[in-house]
Short mmCIF file of C-alpha atoms and ligand atoms in Angstrom, two decimals:
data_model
loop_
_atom_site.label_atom_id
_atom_site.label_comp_id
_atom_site.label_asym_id
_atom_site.label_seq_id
_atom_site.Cartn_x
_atom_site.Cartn_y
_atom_site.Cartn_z
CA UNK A 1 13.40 -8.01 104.30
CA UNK A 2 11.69 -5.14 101.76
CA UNK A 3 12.88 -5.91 98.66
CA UNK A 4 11.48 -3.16 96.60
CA UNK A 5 11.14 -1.25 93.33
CA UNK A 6 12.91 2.14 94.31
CA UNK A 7 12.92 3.05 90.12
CA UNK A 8 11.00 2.56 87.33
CA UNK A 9 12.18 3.95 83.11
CA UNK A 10 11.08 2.99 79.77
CA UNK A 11 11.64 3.83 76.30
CA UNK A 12 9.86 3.73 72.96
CA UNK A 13 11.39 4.17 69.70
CA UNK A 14 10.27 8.05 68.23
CA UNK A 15 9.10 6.61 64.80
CA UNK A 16 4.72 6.18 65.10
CA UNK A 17 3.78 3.31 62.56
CA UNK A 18 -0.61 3.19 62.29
CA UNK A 19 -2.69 0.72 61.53
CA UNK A 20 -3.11 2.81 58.07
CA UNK A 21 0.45 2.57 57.66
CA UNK A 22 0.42 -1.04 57.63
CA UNK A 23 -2.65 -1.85 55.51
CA UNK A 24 -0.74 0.04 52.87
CA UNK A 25 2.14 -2.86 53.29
CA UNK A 26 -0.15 -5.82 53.72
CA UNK A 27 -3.64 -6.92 53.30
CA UNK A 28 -5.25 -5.54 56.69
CA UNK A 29 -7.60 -3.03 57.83
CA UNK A 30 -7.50 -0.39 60.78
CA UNK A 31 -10.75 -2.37 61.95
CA UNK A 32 -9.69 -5.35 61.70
CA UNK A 33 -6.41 -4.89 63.61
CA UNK A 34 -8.52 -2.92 66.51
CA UNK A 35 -10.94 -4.88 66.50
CA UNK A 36 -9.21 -7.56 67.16
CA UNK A 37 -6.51 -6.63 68.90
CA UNK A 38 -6.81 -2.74 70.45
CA UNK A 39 -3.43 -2.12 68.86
CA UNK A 40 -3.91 1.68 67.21
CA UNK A 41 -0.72 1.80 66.73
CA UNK A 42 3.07 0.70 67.32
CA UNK A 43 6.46 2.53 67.58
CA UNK A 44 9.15 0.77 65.41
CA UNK A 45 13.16 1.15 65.68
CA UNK A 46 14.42 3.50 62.85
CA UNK A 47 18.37 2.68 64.07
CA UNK A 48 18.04 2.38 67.44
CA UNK A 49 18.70 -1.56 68.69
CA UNK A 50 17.58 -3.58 71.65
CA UNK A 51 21.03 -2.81 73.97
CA UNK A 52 20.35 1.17 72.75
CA UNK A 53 16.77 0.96 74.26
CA UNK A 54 17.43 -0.78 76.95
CA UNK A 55 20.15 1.99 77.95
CA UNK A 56 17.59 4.37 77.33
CA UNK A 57 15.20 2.86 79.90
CA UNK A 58 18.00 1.79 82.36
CA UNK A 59 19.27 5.72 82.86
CA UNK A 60 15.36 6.46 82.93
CA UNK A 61 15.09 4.13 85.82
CA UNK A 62 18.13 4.92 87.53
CA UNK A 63 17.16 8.87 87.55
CA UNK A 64 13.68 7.88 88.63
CA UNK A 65 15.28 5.72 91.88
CA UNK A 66 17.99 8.02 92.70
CA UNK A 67 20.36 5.33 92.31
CA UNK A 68 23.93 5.32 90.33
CA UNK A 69 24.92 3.60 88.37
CA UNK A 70 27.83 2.89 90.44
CA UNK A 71 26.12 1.26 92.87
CA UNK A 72 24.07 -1.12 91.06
CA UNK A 73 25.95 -5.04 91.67
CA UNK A 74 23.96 -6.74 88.47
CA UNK A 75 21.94 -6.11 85.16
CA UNK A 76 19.56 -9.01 84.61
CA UNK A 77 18.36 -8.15 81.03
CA UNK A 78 15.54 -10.14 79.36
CA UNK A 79 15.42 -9.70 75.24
CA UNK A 80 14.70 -12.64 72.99
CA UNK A 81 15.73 -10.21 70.27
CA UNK A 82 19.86 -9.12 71.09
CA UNK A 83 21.83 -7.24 69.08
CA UNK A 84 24.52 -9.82 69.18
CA UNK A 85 25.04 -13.95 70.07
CA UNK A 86 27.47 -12.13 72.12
CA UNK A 87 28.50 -10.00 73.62
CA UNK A 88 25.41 -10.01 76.16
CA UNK A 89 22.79 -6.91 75.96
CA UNK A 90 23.36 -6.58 79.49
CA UNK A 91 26.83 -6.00 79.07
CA UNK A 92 26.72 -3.61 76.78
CA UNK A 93 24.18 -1.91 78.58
CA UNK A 94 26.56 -2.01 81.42
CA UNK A 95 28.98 -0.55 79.14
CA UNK A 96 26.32 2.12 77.95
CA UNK A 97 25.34 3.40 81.32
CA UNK A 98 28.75 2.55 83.36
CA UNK A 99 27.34 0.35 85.83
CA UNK A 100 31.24 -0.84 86.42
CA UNK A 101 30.71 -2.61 89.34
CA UNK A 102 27.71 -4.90 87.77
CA UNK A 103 27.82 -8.76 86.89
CA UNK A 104 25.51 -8.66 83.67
CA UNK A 105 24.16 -11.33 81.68
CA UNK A 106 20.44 -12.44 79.49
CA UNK A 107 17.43 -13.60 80.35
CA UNK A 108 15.30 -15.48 77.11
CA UNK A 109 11.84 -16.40 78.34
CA UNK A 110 10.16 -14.28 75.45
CA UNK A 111 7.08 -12.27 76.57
CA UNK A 112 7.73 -13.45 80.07
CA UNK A 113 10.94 -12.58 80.31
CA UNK A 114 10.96 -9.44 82.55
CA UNK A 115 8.77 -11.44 85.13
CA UNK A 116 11.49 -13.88 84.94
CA UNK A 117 14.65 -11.37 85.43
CA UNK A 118 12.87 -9.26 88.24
CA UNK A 119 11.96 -12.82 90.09
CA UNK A 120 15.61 -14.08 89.40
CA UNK A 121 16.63 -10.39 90.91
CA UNK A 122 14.21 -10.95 94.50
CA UNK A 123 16.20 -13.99 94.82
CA UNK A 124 19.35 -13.18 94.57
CA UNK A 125 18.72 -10.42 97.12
CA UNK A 126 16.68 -12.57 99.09
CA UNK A 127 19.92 -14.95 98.96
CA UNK A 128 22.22 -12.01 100.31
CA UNK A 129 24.75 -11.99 96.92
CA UNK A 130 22.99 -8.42 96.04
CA UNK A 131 21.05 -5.12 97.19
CA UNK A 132 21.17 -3.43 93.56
CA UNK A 133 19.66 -4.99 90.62
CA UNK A 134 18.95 -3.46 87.50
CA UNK A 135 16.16 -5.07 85.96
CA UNK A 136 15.24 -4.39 82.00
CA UNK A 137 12.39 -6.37 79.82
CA UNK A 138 13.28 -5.43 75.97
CA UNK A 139 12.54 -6.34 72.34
CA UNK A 140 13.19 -5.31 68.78
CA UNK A 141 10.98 -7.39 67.64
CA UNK A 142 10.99 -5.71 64.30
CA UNK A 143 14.11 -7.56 63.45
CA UNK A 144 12.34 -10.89 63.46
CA UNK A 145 8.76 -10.11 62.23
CA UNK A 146 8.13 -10.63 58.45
CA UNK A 147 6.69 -7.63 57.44
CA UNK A 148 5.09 -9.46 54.23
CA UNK A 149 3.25 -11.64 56.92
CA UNK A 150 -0.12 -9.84 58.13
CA UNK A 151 -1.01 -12.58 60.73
CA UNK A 152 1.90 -11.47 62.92
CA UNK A 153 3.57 -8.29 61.65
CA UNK A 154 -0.05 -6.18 62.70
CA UNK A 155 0.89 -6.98 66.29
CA UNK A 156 4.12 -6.28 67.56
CA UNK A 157 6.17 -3.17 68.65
CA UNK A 158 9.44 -2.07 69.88
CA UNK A 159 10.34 -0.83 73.14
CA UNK A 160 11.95 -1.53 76.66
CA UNK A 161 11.31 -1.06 80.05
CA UNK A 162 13.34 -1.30 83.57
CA UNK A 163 13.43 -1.19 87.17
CA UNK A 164 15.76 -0.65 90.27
CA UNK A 165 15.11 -3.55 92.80
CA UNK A 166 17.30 -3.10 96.40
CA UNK A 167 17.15 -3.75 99.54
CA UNK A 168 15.89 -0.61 101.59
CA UNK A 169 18.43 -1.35 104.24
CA UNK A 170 21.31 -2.58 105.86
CA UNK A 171 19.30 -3.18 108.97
CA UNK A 172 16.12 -4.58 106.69
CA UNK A 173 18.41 -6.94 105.12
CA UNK A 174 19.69 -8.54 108.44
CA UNK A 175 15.77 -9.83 109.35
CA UNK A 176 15.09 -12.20 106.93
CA UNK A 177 11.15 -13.18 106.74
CA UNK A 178 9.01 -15.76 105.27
CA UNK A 179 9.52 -18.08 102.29
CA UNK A 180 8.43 -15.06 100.26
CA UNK A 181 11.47 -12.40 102.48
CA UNK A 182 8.83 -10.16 102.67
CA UNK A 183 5.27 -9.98 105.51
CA UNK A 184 2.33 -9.17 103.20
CA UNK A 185 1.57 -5.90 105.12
CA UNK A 186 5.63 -3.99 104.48
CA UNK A 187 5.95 -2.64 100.89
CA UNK A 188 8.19 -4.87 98.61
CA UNK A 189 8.10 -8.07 96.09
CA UNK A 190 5.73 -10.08 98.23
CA UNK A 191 5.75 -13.52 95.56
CA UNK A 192 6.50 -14.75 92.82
CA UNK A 193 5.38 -17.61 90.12
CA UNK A 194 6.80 -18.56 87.14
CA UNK A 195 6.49 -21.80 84.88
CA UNK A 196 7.24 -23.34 81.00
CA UNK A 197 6.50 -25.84 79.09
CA UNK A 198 8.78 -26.75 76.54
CA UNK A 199 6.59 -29.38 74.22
CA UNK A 200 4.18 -26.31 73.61
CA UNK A 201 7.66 -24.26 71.89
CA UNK A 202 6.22 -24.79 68.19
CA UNK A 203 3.25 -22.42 68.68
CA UNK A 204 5.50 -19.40 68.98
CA UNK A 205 9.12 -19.17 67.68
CA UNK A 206 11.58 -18.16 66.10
CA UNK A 207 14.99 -19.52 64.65
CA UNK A 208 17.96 -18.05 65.10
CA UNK A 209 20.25 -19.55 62.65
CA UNK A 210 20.00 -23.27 61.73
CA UNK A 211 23.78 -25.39 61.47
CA UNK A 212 25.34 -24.87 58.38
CA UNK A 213 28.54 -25.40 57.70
CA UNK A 214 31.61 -27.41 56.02
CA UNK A 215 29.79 -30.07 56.89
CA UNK A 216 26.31 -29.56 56.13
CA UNK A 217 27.63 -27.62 52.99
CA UNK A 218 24.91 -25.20 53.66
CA UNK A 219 24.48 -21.63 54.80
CA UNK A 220 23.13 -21.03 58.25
CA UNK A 221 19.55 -19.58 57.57
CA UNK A 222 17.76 -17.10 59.73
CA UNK A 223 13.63 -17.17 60.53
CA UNK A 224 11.02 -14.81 61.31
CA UNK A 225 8.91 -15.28 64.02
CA UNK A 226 5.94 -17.45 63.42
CA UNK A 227 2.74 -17.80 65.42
CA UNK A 228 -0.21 -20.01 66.15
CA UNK A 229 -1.92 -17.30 67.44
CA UNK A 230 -5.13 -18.86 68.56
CA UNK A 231 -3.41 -21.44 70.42
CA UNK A 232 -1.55 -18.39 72.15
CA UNK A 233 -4.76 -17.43 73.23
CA UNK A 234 -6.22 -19.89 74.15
CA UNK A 235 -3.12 -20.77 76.65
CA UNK A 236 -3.15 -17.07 77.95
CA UNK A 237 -6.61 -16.63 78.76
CA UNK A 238 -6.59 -20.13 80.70
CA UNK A 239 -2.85 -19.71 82.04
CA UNK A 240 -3.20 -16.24 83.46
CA UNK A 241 -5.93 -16.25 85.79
CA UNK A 242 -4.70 -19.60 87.09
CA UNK A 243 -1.32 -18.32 88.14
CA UNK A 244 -2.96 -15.08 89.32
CA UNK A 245 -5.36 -17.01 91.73
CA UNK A 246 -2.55 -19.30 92.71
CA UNK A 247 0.04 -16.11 93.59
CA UNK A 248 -2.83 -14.82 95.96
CA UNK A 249 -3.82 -17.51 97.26
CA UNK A 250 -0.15 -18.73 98.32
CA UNK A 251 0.20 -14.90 99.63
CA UNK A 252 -3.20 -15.36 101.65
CA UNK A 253 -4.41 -12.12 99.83
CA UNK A 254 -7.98 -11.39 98.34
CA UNK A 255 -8.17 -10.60 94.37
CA UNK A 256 -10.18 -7.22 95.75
CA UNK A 257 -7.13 -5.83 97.53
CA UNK A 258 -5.06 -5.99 94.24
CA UNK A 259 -4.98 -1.67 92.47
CA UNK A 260 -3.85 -2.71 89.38
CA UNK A 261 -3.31 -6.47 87.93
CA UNK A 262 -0.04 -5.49 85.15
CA UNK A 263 -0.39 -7.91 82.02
CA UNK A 264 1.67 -8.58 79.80
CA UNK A 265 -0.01 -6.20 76.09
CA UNK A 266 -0.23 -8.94 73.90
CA UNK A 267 -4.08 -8.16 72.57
CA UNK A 268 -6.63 -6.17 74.43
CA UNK A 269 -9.28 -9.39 74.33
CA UNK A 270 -6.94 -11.02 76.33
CA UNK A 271 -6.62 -8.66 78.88
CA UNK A 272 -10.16 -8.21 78.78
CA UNK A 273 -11.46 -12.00 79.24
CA UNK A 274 -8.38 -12.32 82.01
CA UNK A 275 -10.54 -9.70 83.90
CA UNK A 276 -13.55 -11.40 83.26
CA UNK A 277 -12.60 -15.27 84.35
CA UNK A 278 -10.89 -13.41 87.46
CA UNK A 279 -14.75 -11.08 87.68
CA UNK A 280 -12.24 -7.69 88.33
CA UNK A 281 -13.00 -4.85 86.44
CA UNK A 282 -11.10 -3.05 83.53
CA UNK A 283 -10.44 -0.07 85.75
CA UNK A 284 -7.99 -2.39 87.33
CA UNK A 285 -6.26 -4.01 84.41
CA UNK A 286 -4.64 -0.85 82.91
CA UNK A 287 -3.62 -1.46 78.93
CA UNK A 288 -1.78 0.89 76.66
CA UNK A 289 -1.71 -1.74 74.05
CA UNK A 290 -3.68 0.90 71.52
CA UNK A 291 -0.30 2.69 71.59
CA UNK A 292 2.38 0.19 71.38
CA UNK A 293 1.54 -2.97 70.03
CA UNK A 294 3.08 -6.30 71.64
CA UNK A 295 6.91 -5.22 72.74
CA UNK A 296 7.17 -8.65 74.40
CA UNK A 297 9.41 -8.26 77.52
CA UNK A 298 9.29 -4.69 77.55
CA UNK A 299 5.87 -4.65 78.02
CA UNK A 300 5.00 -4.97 81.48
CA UNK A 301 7.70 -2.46 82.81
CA UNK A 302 6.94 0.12 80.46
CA UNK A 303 3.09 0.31 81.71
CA UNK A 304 4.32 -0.03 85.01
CA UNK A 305 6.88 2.78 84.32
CA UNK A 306 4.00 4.76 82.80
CA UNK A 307 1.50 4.07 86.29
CA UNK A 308 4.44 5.35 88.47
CA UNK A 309 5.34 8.50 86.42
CA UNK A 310 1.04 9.36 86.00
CA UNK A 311 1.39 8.94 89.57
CA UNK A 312 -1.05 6.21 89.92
CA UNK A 313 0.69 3.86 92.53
CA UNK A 314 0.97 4.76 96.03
CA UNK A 315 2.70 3.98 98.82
CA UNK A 316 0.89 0.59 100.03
CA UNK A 317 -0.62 -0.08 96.66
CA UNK A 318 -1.05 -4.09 95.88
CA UNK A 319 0.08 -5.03 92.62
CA UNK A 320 0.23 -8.14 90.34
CA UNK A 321 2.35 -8.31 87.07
CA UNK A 322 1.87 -11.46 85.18
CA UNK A 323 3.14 -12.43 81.64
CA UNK A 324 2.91 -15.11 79.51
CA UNK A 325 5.03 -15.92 76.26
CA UNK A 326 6.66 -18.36 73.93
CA UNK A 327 8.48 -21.44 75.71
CA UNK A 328 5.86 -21.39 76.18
CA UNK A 329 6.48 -19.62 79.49
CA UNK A 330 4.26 -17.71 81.81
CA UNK A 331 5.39 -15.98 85.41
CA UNK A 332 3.84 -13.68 88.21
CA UNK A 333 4.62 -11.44 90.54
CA UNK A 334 3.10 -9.63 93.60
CA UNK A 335 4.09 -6.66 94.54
CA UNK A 336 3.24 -4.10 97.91
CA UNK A 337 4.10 -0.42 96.18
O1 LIG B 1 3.03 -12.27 73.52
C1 LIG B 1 2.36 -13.38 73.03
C2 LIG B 1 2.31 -13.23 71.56
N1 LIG B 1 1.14 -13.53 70.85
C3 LIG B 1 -0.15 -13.39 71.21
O2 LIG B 1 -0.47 -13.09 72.32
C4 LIG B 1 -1.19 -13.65 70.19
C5 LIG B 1 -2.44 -14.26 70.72
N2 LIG B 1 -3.42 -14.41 69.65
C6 LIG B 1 -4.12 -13.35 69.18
O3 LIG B 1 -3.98 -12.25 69.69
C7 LIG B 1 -5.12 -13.59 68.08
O4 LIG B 1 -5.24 -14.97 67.84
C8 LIG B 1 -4.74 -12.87 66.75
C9 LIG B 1 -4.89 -11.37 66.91
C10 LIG B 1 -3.31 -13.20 66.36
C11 LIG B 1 -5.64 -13.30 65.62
O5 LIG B 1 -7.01 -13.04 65.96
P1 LIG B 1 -8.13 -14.15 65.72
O6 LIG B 1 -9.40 -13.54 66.11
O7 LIG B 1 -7.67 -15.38 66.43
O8 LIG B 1 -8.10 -14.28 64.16
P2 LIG B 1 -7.79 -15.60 63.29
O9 LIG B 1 -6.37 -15.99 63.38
O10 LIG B 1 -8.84 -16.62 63.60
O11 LIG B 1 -8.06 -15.06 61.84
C12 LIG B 1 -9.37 -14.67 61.40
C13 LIG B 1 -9.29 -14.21 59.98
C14 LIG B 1 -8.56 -15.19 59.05
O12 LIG B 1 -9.22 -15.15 57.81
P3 LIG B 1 -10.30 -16.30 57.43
O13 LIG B 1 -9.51 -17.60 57.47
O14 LIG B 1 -11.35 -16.24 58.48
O15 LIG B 1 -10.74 -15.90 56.07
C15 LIG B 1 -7.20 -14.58 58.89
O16 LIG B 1 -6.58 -14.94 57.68
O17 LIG B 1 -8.55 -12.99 59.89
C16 LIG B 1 -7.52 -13.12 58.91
N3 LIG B 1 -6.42 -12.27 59.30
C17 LIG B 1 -6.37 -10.96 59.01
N4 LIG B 1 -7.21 -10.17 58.32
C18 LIG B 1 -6.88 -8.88 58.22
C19 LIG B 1 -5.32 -12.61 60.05
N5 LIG B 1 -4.56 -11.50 60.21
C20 LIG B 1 -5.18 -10.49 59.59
C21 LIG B 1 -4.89 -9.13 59.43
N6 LIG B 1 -5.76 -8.35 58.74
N7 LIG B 1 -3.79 -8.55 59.96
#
């Protein structure tokens, strides 16, 4: 079975917030956020909410595939940041693009989340219940970041990304392959990792709205986000190349056959000691972090969006994707272009 990517879209907010911009809201520096970080800058929703990106990005991906958006069967959206308890972004993305013969519904695994949807998408293919899925990773995270808070609100952006997953035909479909559906040598999602742990949750969050009622004889209250952000670190730098060894080696494929490994943009050092502990080289591990920040699920697709369109990935082309996020939660995925 090739269960491939036949689309990729993304979309960015227009609005350009700098590093300067920000050290004139809170005590930071342009060196100290680059230096730190690589983020030069961020793009930050004016109007525009997480269901309006993620529309944006979904019609992107649908041109870019060739695919209507009558034909796609579900929209697996991840977003820890909705515009609504409910109804579901997906559905009104549905809505948006009129994808009218789509189940929709959300996926929350934070920073991983996109991992998460376009794994949950290979397997309900590989299952047989679909051939089109629309996958989208997207955050507003500027809803939940305290902008009076410099430790966090330096290092997050807005922005979505998506993907067209199908089946490339009837006749693939029918000759089902190994545990992964897919031989390593035909083009499509080859494997796939993904993994939490729930008493690690307090190092990244953020409430929603706390019980308060007649009862409590309180209002409900809504939180920012708040971060230990050296613990995050320290988890991501371990966590990634871990899962990244353990994808390959489950797929019986070397680390030098993989083009590009696709993090997750949550702080250039990251990416860059990743490479290191895994000895690749930075040529491989393409970042645009300098010009969006950390958009948390919409991360990964939108640099993968941005490979396809520069026209970096070929036909044949090994890829990883791997994320990590709150949960905490971290996921992988291996993909033949
Ligand atoms: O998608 C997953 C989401 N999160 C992450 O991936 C975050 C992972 N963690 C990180 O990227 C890094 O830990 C940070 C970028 C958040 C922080 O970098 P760090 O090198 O770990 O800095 P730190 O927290 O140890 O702070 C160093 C200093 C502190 O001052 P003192 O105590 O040394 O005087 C902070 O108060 O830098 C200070 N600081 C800042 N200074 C200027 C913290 N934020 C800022 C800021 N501007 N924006």
């Amino acid at each position: 079975m090739r269960i491939k990517i036949v689309g990729t879209g993304s979309y960015v907010p227009e609005r350009v917030v700098t590093n300067e911009d920000l050290a004139g809201m809170v005590d930071t520096s342009d060196e100290w956020i680059k230096s730190r970080t690589g983020i030069c800058q961020r793009r930050i929703s004016d109007g525009i909410g997480t269901s309006g990106m993620a529309a944006m990005a979904a019609r992107r991906a649908l041109a870019n595939g060739g695919v209507r958006a009558e034909e796609i069967q579900l929209i697996l959206l991840a977003t820890s940041t909705p515009d609504c308890h409910f109804p579901s972004s997906a559905c009104q993305v549905q809505r948006e693009i009129g994808a009218v013969h789509a189940a929709a519904y959300d996926i929350s695994a934070a920073c991983s989340g996109f991992i998460f949807a376009l794994n949950t998408a290979y397997s309900f293919i590989v299952s047989g219940f679909y051939n089109n899925v629309l996958v989208i990773g997207v955050d507003c995270l500027s809803k939940v970041v305290d902008w009076k808070d410099r430790s966090t609100c330096v290092l997050f952006g807005d922005g979505a990304g998506a993907v067209v997953v199908t089946v490339e035909s009837e006749a693939d479909k029918a000759v089902s392959g190994n545990k992964a559906g897919n031989s390593a040598d035909v083009p499509g999602i080859l494997h796939m990792i993904m993994g939490a742990d729930g008493t690690k949750g307090h190092v990244l969050s953020c409430e929603s709205r706390t019980v308060g009622n007649f009862l409590t004889g309180t209002e409900p209250l809504t939180g920012y986000l708040s971060m230990d952000g050296q613990e995050v670190f320290k988890f991501a730098v371990k966590k990634m190349p871990e899962i990244i060894e353990q994808l390959l080696e489950e797929s019986n494929v070397k680390l030098e056959e993989i083009k590009y490994f696709v993090l997750h943009q949550a702080n250039y050092r990251i990416s860059e000691s990743i490479a290191k502990r895994l000895k690749i080289p930075m040529e491989r591990v393409p970042v645009n972090i300098e010009k969006y920040g950390n958009t948390s699920a919409g991360s990964v697709p939108i640099l993968l969006d941005e490979l396809n369109r520069e026209g970096k990935l070929k036909d044949g082309d090994l890829l990883v994707m791997a994320g990590f996020g709150a949960g905490l939660t971290w996921g992988a995925a291996l993909i033949r272009w």
